[in-house]
PDB file of C-alpha atoms in Angstrom:
ATOM      1  CA  UNK A   1       0.210   8.075 -16.267  1.00  0.00           C
ATOM      2  CA  UNK A   2      -1.107  11.299 -17.778  1.00  0.00           C
ATOM      3  CA  UNK A   3       2.252  13.011 -17.117  1.00  0.00           C
ATOM      4  CA  UNK A   4       4.027  10.367 -19.201  1.00  0.00           C
ATOM      5  CA  UNK A   5       1.550  10.258 -22.064  1.00  0.00           C
ATOM      6  CA  UNK A   6       2.249  13.741 -23.366  1.00  0.00           C
ATOM      7  CA  UNK A   7       4.895  12.664 -25.873  1.00  0.00           C
ATOM      8  CA  UNK A   8       5.308   9.890 -28.394  1.00  0.00           C
ATOM      9  CA  UNK A   9       6.124   7.187 -25.844  1.00  0.00           C
ATOM     10  CA  UNK A  10       3.825   4.225 -25.276  1.00  0.00           C
ATOM     11  CA  UNK A  11       2.927   3.988 -21.570  1.00  0.00           C
ATOM     12  CA  UNK A  12       1.801   0.892 -19.674  1.00  0.00           C
ATOM     13  CA  UNK A  13       0.274   0.841 -16.208  1.00  0.00           C
ATOM     14  CA  UNK A  14       0.482  -2.318 -14.102  1.00  0.00           C
ATOM     15  CA  UNK A  15      -2.759  -3.164 -12.298  1.00  0.00           C
ATOM     16  CA  UNK A  16      -3.965  -6.169 -10.302  1.00  0.00           C
ATOM     17  CA  UNK A  17      -7.413  -5.837 -11.870  1.00  0.00           C
ATOM     18  CA  UNK A  18      -8.736  -5.062 -15.358  1.00  0.00           C
ATOM     19  CA  UNK A  19      -9.611  -1.563 -16.449  1.00  0.00           C
ATOM     20  CA  UNK A  20     -12.277  -2.027 -19.148  1.00  0.00           C
ATOM     21  CA  UNK A  21     -11.862   0.106 -22.267  1.00  0.00           C
ATOM     22  CA  UNK A  22      -8.725   1.731 -20.839  1.00  0.00           C
ATOM     23  CA  UNK A  23      -5.713   1.600 -23.127  1.00  0.00           C
ATOM     24  CA  UNK A  24      -2.300   0.972 -21.663  1.00  0.00           C
ATOM     25  CA  UNK A  25      -3.317  -1.115 -18.644  1.00  0.00           C
ATOM     26  CA  UNK A  26      -1.690  -4.517 -18.133  1.00  0.00           C
ATOM     27  CA  UNK A  27      -2.622  -7.080 -15.518  1.00  0.00           C
ATOM     28  CA  UNK A  28      -0.037  -8.257 -13.016  1.00  0.00           C
ATOM     29  CA  UNK A  29       0.553  -8.697  -9.306  1.00  0.00           C
ATOM     30  CA  UNK A  30       3.715  -7.644  -7.511  1.00  0.00           C
ATOM     31  CA  UNK A  31       2.660  -9.693  -4.482  1.00  0.00           C
ATOM     32  CA  UNK A  32       2.793 -12.978  -6.410  1.00  0.00           C
ATOM     33  CA  UNK A  33       4.821 -12.128  -9.491  1.00  0.00           C
ATOM     34  CA  UNK A  34       1.982 -13.108 -11.788  1.00  0.00           C
ATOM     35  CA  UNK A  35       2.067 -11.240 -15.082  1.00  0.00           C
ATOM     36  CA  UNK A  36       5.235  -9.262 -14.319  1.00  0.00           C
ATOM     37  CA  UNK A  37       7.356 -10.764 -17.090  1.00  0.00           C
ATOM     38  CA  UNK A  38       4.758  -9.871 -19.709  1.00  0.00           C
ATOM     39  CA  UNK A  39       4.216  -6.426 -18.183  1.00  0.00           C
ATOM     40  CA  UNK A  40       7.875  -5.384 -18.485  1.00  0.00           C
ATOM     41  CA  UNK A  41       8.640  -7.121 -21.791  1.00  0.00           C
ATOM     42  CA  UNK A  42      10.036  -4.596 -24.252  1.00  0.00           C
ATOM     43  CA  UNK A  43       9.834  -1.742 -21.746  1.00  0.00           C
ATOM     44  CA  UNK A  44      12.695   0.763 -21.666  1.00  0.00           C
ATOM     45  CA  UNK A  45      11.892   2.529 -18.369  1.00  0.00           C
ATOM     46  CA  UNK A  46       9.990   1.307 -15.292  1.00  0.00           C
ATOM     47  CA  UNK A  47       8.654   3.850 -12.766  1.00  0.00           C
ATOM     48  CA  UNK A  48       8.103   1.979  -9.506  1.00  0.00           C
ATOM     49  CA  UNK A  49       5.561   3.754  -7.277  1.00  0.00           C
ATOM     50  CA  UNK A  50       3.747   0.756  -5.760  1.00  0.00           C
ATOM     51  CA  UNK A  51       3.680   0.467  -1.983  1.00  0.00           C
ATOM     52  CA  UNK A  52       2.052  -1.774   0.607  1.00  0.00           C
ATOM     53  CA  UNK A  53       2.803   0.163   3.821  1.00  0.00           C
ATOM     54  CA  UNK A  54       5.126  -2.445   5.251  1.00  0.00           C
ATOM     55  CA  UNK A  55       7.744  -5.139   4.773  1.00  0.00           C
ATOM     56  CA  UNK A  56       6.003  -6.398   1.659  1.00  0.00           C
ATOM     57  CA  UNK A  57       7.513  -3.410  -0.153  1.00  0.00           C
ATOM     58  CA  UNK A  58      10.849  -5.228   0.029  1.00  0.00           C
ATOM     59  CA  UNK A  59       9.393  -8.447  -1.374  1.00  0.00           C
ATOM     60  CA  UNK A  60       7.448  -6.754  -4.161  1.00  0.00           C
ATOM     61  CA  UNK A  61      10.420  -4.621  -5.173  1.00  0.00           C
ATOM     62  CA  UNK A  62      12.604  -7.728  -5.298  1.00  0.00           C
ATOM     63  CA  UNK A  63      10.107  -9.465  -7.600  1.00  0.00           C
ATOM     64  CA  UNK A  64       9.880  -6.452  -9.880  1.00  0.00           C
ATOM     65  CA  UNK A  65      13.655  -6.150 -10.103  1.00  0.00           C
ATOM     66  CA  UNK A  66      13.949  -9.826 -11.049  1.00  0.00           C
ATOM     67  CA  UNK A  67      11.498  -9.293 -13.902  1.00  0.00           C
ATOM     68  CA  UNK A  68      13.268  -6.103 -14.979  1.00  0.00           C
ATOM     69  CA  UNK A  69      16.661  -7.826 -15.064  1.00  0.00           C
ATOM     70  CA  UNK A  70      15.276 -10.758 -17.036  1.00  0.00           C
ATOM     71  CA  UNK A  71      13.718  -8.391 -19.570  1.00  0.00           C
ATOM     72  CA  UNK A  72      16.886  -6.338 -19.927  1.00  0.00           C
ATOM     73  CA  UNK A  73      15.099  -3.129 -18.996  1.00  0.00           C
ATOM     74  CA  UNK A  74      17.493  -0.203 -19.309  1.00  0.00           C
ATOM     75  CA  UNK A  75      16.304   2.012 -16.460  1.00  0.00           C
ATOM     76  CA  UNK A  76      14.234   1.924 -13.260  1.00  0.00           C
ATOM     77  CA  UNK A  77      12.934   4.934 -11.324  1.00  0.00           C
ATOM     78  CA  UNK A  78      11.976   4.423  -7.672  1.00  0.00           C
ATOM     79  CA  UNK A  79      10.087   6.914  -5.540  1.00  0.00           C
ATOM     80  CA  UNK A  80      10.892   6.962  -1.827  1.00  0.00           C
ATOM     81  CA  UNK A  81      10.462   9.244   1.188  1.00  0.00           C
ATOM     82  CA  UNK A  82      12.683  11.909   2.721  1.00  0.00           C
ATOM     83  CA  UNK A  83      14.064  10.689   6.040  1.00  0.00           C
ATOM     84  CA  UNK A  84      13.796   6.938   5.534  1.00  0.00           C
ATOM     85  CA  UNK A  85      17.406   6.604   6.626  1.00  0.00           C
ATOM     86  CA  UNK A  86      17.058   8.830   9.718  1.00  0.00           C
ATOM     87  CA  UNK A  87      13.626   8.157  11.244  1.00  0.00           C
ATOM     88  CA  UNK A  88      13.146   4.608  12.638  1.00  0.00           C
ATOM     89  CA  UNK A  89       9.556   4.203  11.488  1.00  0.00           C
ATOM     90  CA  UNK A  90       8.956   0.583  10.370  1.00  0.00           C
ATOM     91  CA  UNK A  91       7.441   1.680   7.066  1.00  0.00           C
ATOM     92  CA  UNK A  92      10.462   3.909   6.426  1.00  0.00           C
ATOM     93  CA  UNK A  93      12.799   1.027   7.210  1.00  0.00           C
ATOM     94  CA  UNK A  94      11.045  -1.061   4.571  1.00  0.00           C
ATOM     95  CA  UNK A  95      11.368   1.744   2.027  1.00  0.00           C
ATOM     96  CA  UNK A  96      15.070   2.079   2.838  1.00  0.00           C
ATOM     97  CA  UNK A  97      15.560  -1.669   2.378  1.00  0.00           C
ATOM     98  CA  UNK A  98      13.778  -1.444  -0.977  1.00  0.00           C
ATOM     99  CA  UNK A  99      16.113   1.407  -1.967  1.00  0.00           C
ATOM    100  CA  UNK A 100      19.010  -0.897  -1.151  1.00  0.00           C
ATOM    101  CA  UNK A 101      17.636  -3.587  -3.436  1.00  0.00           C
ATOM    102  CA  UNK A 102      17.274  -1.081  -6.271  1.00  0.00           C
ATOM    103  CA  UNK A 103      20.773   0.355  -5.858  1.00  0.00           C
ATOM    104  CA  UNK A 104      22.341  -3.104  -5.635  1.00  0.00           C
ATOM    105  CA  UNK A 105      20.347  -4.703  -8.428  1.00  0.00           C
ATOM    106  CA  UNK A 106      22.688  -3.969 -11.302  1.00  0.00           C
ATOM    107  CA  UNK A 107      19.838  -2.204 -13.121  1.00  0.00           C
ATOM    108  CA  UNK A 108      20.545   1.460 -14.002  1.00  0.00           C
ATOM    109  CA  UNK A 109      18.376   3.480 -11.626  1.00  0.00           C
ATOM    110  CA  UNK A 110      17.321   6.776 -10.130  1.00  0.00           C
ATOM    111  CA  UNK A 111      15.862   7.096  -6.626  1.00  0.00           C
ATOM    112  CA  UNK A 112      13.764  10.164  -5.906  1.00  0.00           C
ATOM    113  CA  UNK A 113      12.800  10.864  -2.300  1.00  0.00           C
ATOM    114  CA  UNK A 114       9.927  13.271  -1.643  1.00  0.00           C
ATOM    115  CA  UNK A 115       8.361  14.688   1.502  1.00  0.00           C
ATOM    116  CA  UNK A 116       4.950  13.600   2.769  1.00  0.00           C
ATOM    117  CA  UNK A 117       1.830  13.971   0.611  1.00  0.00           C
ATOM    118  CA  UNK A 118      -0.997  16.346   1.504  1.00  0.00           C
ATOM    119  CA  UNK A 119      -3.482  13.502   1.797  1.00  0.00           C
ATOM    120  CA  UNK A 120      -1.404  11.822   4.516  1.00  0.00           C
ATOM    121  CA  UNK A 121      -1.988  14.823   6.770  1.00  0.00           C
ATOM    122  CA  UNK A 122      -5.676  14.820   5.911  1.00  0.00           C
ATOM    123  CA  UNK A 123      -5.958  11.148   6.866  1.00  0.00           C
ATOM    124  CA  UNK A 124      -4.178  11.773  10.167  1.00  0.00           C
ATOM    125  CA  UNK A 125      -6.460  14.685  10.990  1.00  0.00           C
ATOM    126  CA  UNK A 126      -9.643  12.966   9.799  1.00  0.00           C
ATOM    127  CA  UNK A 127      -8.883   9.903  11.933  1.00  0.00           C
ATOM    128  CA  UNK A 128      -9.564  12.103  14.983  1.00  0.00           C
ATOM    129  CA  UNK A 129     -12.924  13.369  13.754  1.00  0.00           C
ATOM    130  CA  UNK A 130     -14.731  12.105  16.871  1.00  0.00           C
ATOM    131  CA  UNK A 131     -12.202  13.524  19.313  1.00  0.00           C
ATOM    132  CA  UNK A 132     -13.097  16.722  21.213  1.00  0.00           C
ATOM    133  CA  UNK A 133      -9.640  18.096  20.372  1.00  0.00           C
ATOM    134  CA  UNK A 134      -7.323  17.543  17.434  1.00  0.00           C
ATOM    135  CA  UNK A 135      -4.008  16.266  18.780  1.00  0.00           C
ATOM    136  CA  UNK A 136      -0.851  17.084  16.825  1.00  0.00           C
ATOM    137  CA  UNK A 137       2.860  16.542  17.551  1.00  0.00           C
ATOM    138  CA  UNK A 138       4.370  19.604  19.185  1.00  0.00           C
ATOM    139  CA  UNK A 139       7.538  21.254  17.919  1.00  0.00           C
ATOM    140  CA  UNK A 140       7.114  19.614  14.513  1.00  0.00           C
ATOM    141  CA  UNK A 141       6.992  21.069  11.032  1.00  0.00           C
ATOM    142  CA  UNK A 142       5.962  19.468   7.748  1.00  0.00           C
ATOM    143  CA  UNK A 143       6.689  20.237   4.122  1.00  0.00           C
ATOM    144  CA  UNK A 144       3.750  18.539   2.414  1.00  0.00           C
ATOM    145  CA  UNK A 145       3.869  18.035  -1.327  1.00  0.00           C
ATOM    146  CA  UNK A 146       1.114  17.307  -3.803  1.00  0.00           C
ATOM    147  CA  UNK A 147       1.043  13.984  -5.635  1.00  0.00           C
ATOM    148  CA  UNK A 148       0.669  15.887  -8.915  1.00  0.00           C
ATOM    149  CA  UNK A 149       3.925  17.725  -8.292  1.00  0.00           C
ATOM    150  CA  UNK A 150       5.695  14.458  -7.494  1.00  0.00           C
ATOM    151  CA  UNK A 151       4.223  12.912 -10.643  1.00  0.00           C
ATOM    152  CA  UNK A 152       5.651  15.788 -12.669  1.00  0.00           C
ATOM    153  CA  UNK A 153       9.065  15.224 -11.140  1.00  0.00           C
ATOM    154  CA  UNK A 154       8.986  11.468 -11.776  1.00  0.00           C
ATOM    155  CA  UNK A 155       8.082  12.128 -15.412  1.00  0.00           C
ATOM    156  CA  UNK A 156      11.153  14.389 -15.664  1.00  0.00           C
ATOM    157  CA  UNK A 157      13.362  11.744 -14.083  1.00  0.00           C
ATOM    158  CA  UNK A 158      11.999   8.975 -16.303  1.00  0.00           C
ATOM    159  CA  UNK A 159      12.722  11.055 -19.411  1.00  0.00           C
ATOM    160  CA  UNK A 160      16.317  11.592 -18.321  1.00  0.00           C
ATOM    161  CA  UNK A 161      19.277   9.342 -17.688  1.00  0.00           C
ATOM    162  CA  UNK A 162      19.881   7.068 -14.681  1.00  0.00           C
ATOM    163  CA  UNK A 163      21.381   9.226 -11.937  1.00  0.00           C
ATOM    164  CA  UNK A 164      21.397   7.095  -8.782  1.00  0.00           C
ATOM    165  CA  UNK A 165      20.171   8.793  -5.632  1.00  0.00           C
ATOM    166  CA  UNK A 166      18.790  12.189  -6.629  1.00  0.00           C
ATOM    167  CA  UNK A 167      18.525  15.259  -4.364  1.00  0.00           C
ATOM    168  CA  UNK A 168      15.431  15.154  -2.157  1.00  0.00           C
ATOM    169  CA  UNK A 169      12.416  17.266  -3.051  1.00  0.00           C
ATOM    170  CA  UNK A 170       9.755  18.821  -0.819  1.00  0.00           C
ATOM    171  CA  UNK A 171       6.622  20.887  -0.956  1.00  0.00           C
ATOM    172  CA  UNK A 172       6.565  24.652  -1.471  1.00  0.00           C
ATOM    173  CA  UNK A 173       6.810  25.629   2.215  1.00  0.00           C
ATOM    174  CA  UNK A 174       7.675  24.430   5.699  1.00  0.00           C
ATOM    175  CA  UNK A 175       4.592  24.598   7.925  1.00  0.00           C
ATOM    176  CA  UNK A 176       3.917  23.910  11.588  1.00  0.00           C
ATOM    177  CA  UNK A 177       1.690  20.876  11.980  1.00  0.00           C
ATOM    178  CA  UNK A 178      -0.680  22.731  14.314  1.00  0.00           C
ATOM    179  CA  UNK A 179      -1.130  25.447  11.662  1.00  0.00           C
ATOM    180  CA  UNK A 180      -1.920  22.809   9.034  1.00  0.00           C
ATOM    181  CA  UNK A 181      -4.435  21.254  11.420  1.00  0.00           C
ATOM    182  CA  UNK A 182      -6.242  24.601  11.739  1.00  0.00           C
ATOM    183  CA  UNK A 183      -6.308  24.950   7.950  1.00  0.00           C
ATOM    184  CA  UNK A 184      -7.851  21.485   7.747  1.00  0.00           C
ATOM    185  CA  UNK A 185     -10.490  22.302  10.347  1.00  0.00           C
ATOM    186  CA  UNK A 186     -11.468  25.477   8.517  1.00  0.00           C
ATOM    187  CA  UNK A 187     -11.780  23.536   5.293  1.00  0.00           C
ATOM    188  CA  UNK A 188     -13.901  20.862   6.990  1.00  0.00           C
ATOM    189  CA  UNK A 189     -15.987  23.581   8.720  1.00  0.00           C
ATOM    190  CA  UNK A 190     -15.260  22.141  12.143  1.00  0.00           C
ATOM    191  CA  UNK A 191     -14.580  24.111  15.305  1.00  0.00           C
ATOM    192  CA  UNK A 192     -12.283  22.299  17.723  1.00  0.00           C
ATOM    193  CA  UNK A 193      -9.213  22.960  19.779  1.00  0.00           C
ATOM    194  CA  UNK A 194      -5.874  22.016  18.251  1.00  0.00           C
ATOM    195  CA  UNK A 195      -3.745  20.541  21.018  1.00  0.00           C
ATOM    196  CA  UNK A 196       0.024  20.105  20.445  1.00  0.00           C
ATOM    197  CA  UNK A 197       1.375  17.133  22.383  1.00  0.00           C
ATOM    198  CA  UNK A 198       5.011  16.170  22.843  1.00  0.00           C
ATOM    199  CA  UNK A 199       5.270  12.534  21.779  1.00  0.00           C
ATOM    200  CA  UNK A 200       8.033  10.352  23.263  1.00  0.00           C
ATOM    201  CA  UNK A 201      10.474   8.108  21.437  1.00  0.00           C
ATOM    202  CA  UNK A 202      13.015   8.190  18.643  1.00  0.00           C
ATOM    203  CA  UNK A 203      10.442   8.432  15.848  1.00  0.00           C
ATOM    204  CA  UNK A 204       8.848  11.588  17.230  1.00  0.00           C
ATOM    205  CA  UNK A 205      12.303  13.006  17.972  1.00  0.00           C
ATOM    206  CA  UNK A 206      13.299  12.432  14.345  1.00  0.00           C
ATOM    207  CA  UNK A 207      10.288  14.398  13.133  1.00  0.00           C
ATOM    208  CA  UNK A 208      10.955  17.217  15.602  1.00  0.00           C
ATOM    209  CA  UNK A 209      14.537  17.363  14.318  1.00  0.00           C
ATOM    210  CA  UNK A 210      13.222  17.806  10.780  1.00  0.00           C
ATOM    211  CA  UNK A 211      14.778  14.689   9.287  1.00  0.00           C
ATOM    212  CA  UNK A 212      11.691  14.333   7.044  1.00  0.00           C
ATOM    213  CA  UNK A 213      12.118  17.772   5.459  1.00  0.00           C
ATOM    214  CA  UNK A 214      13.893  19.103   2.363  1.00  0.00           C
ATOM    215  CA  UNK A 215      14.043  22.838   3.141  1.00  0.00           C
ATOM    216  CA  UNK A 216      16.685  23.555   0.514  1.00  0.00           C
ATOM    217  CA  UNK A 217      14.876  21.666  -2.246  1.00  0.00           C
ATOM    218  CA  UNK A 218      11.315  23.005  -2.625  1.00  0.00           C
ATOM    219  CA  UNK A 219       9.893  21.571  -5.810  1.00  0.00           C
ATOM    220  CA  UNK A 220       6.129  21.567  -5.569  1.00  0.00           C
ATOM    221  CA  UNK A 221       3.863  24.536  -6.184  1.00  0.00           C
ATOM    222  CA  UNK A 222       0.506  23.248  -4.894  1.00  0.00           C
ATOM    223  CA  UNK A 223      -0.043  24.338  -1.291  1.00  0.00           C
ATOM    224  CA  UNK A 224      -2.030  22.532   1.387  1.00  0.00           C
ATOM    225  CA  UNK A 225      -4.745  25.183   1.065  1.00  0.00           C
ATOM    226  CA  UNK A 226      -4.964  24.633  -2.672  1.00  0.00           C
ATOM    227  CA  UNK A 227      -5.122  20.890  -2.147  1.00  0.00           C
ATOM    228  CA  UNK A 228      -8.062  21.373   0.212  1.00  0.00           C
ATOM    229  CA  UNK A 229      -9.699  23.881  -2.114  1.00  0.00           C
ATOM    230  CA  UNK A 230      -9.494  26.794   0.320  1.00  0.00           C
ATOM    231  CA  UNK A 231      -7.838  30.192   0.282  1.00  0.00           C
ATOM    232  CA  UNK A 232      -4.507  30.744   2.057  1.00  0.00           C
TER     233      UNK A 232
END
């Protein structure tokens, strides 16, 4: 929201719950459709970042698009993930289906795919906090990007013209997952072995092949170390 408020535009944020004394918040629920018509009334651009980590992304996107069409909204921006069309992860498949709804909706649109956020890696590492070793996928690199960098990009896209599927963007550098795990452990002041493990299946193979990366399109500037508040 802060990225969009820098100019003269009036910005609304859709929320399921009230935000007392906070200007610009409107109440609505993508899961039920309640409040959506009022939320998008008179809006020129909608930036759709909401996600539910599953098939409900398709349903909620469909509801939002119906409200946007009814309101005559001129432009919708959708944020997605690099590799949703190449890695058979169920969550990715839902995101890809939502992309299809956006592109076939008749609403002018831009779709911006980005690589994985820093905090996703932190959650994956932290989930193993009671394990004697930190297990990571072998032969796999990541290109983590900061949410603030993605927010800056979405603000750029929203200020521009509908452009369809945009080039993917990624974080500032490609990093081995085991190296990122060691950075995390140093930041958390924990001493444990980092154990690369070769995971089976098509999903792991897709990550090893780098289908989730955008090596030719680095956009972000905030590194994993900076995100964690450590030195490189």
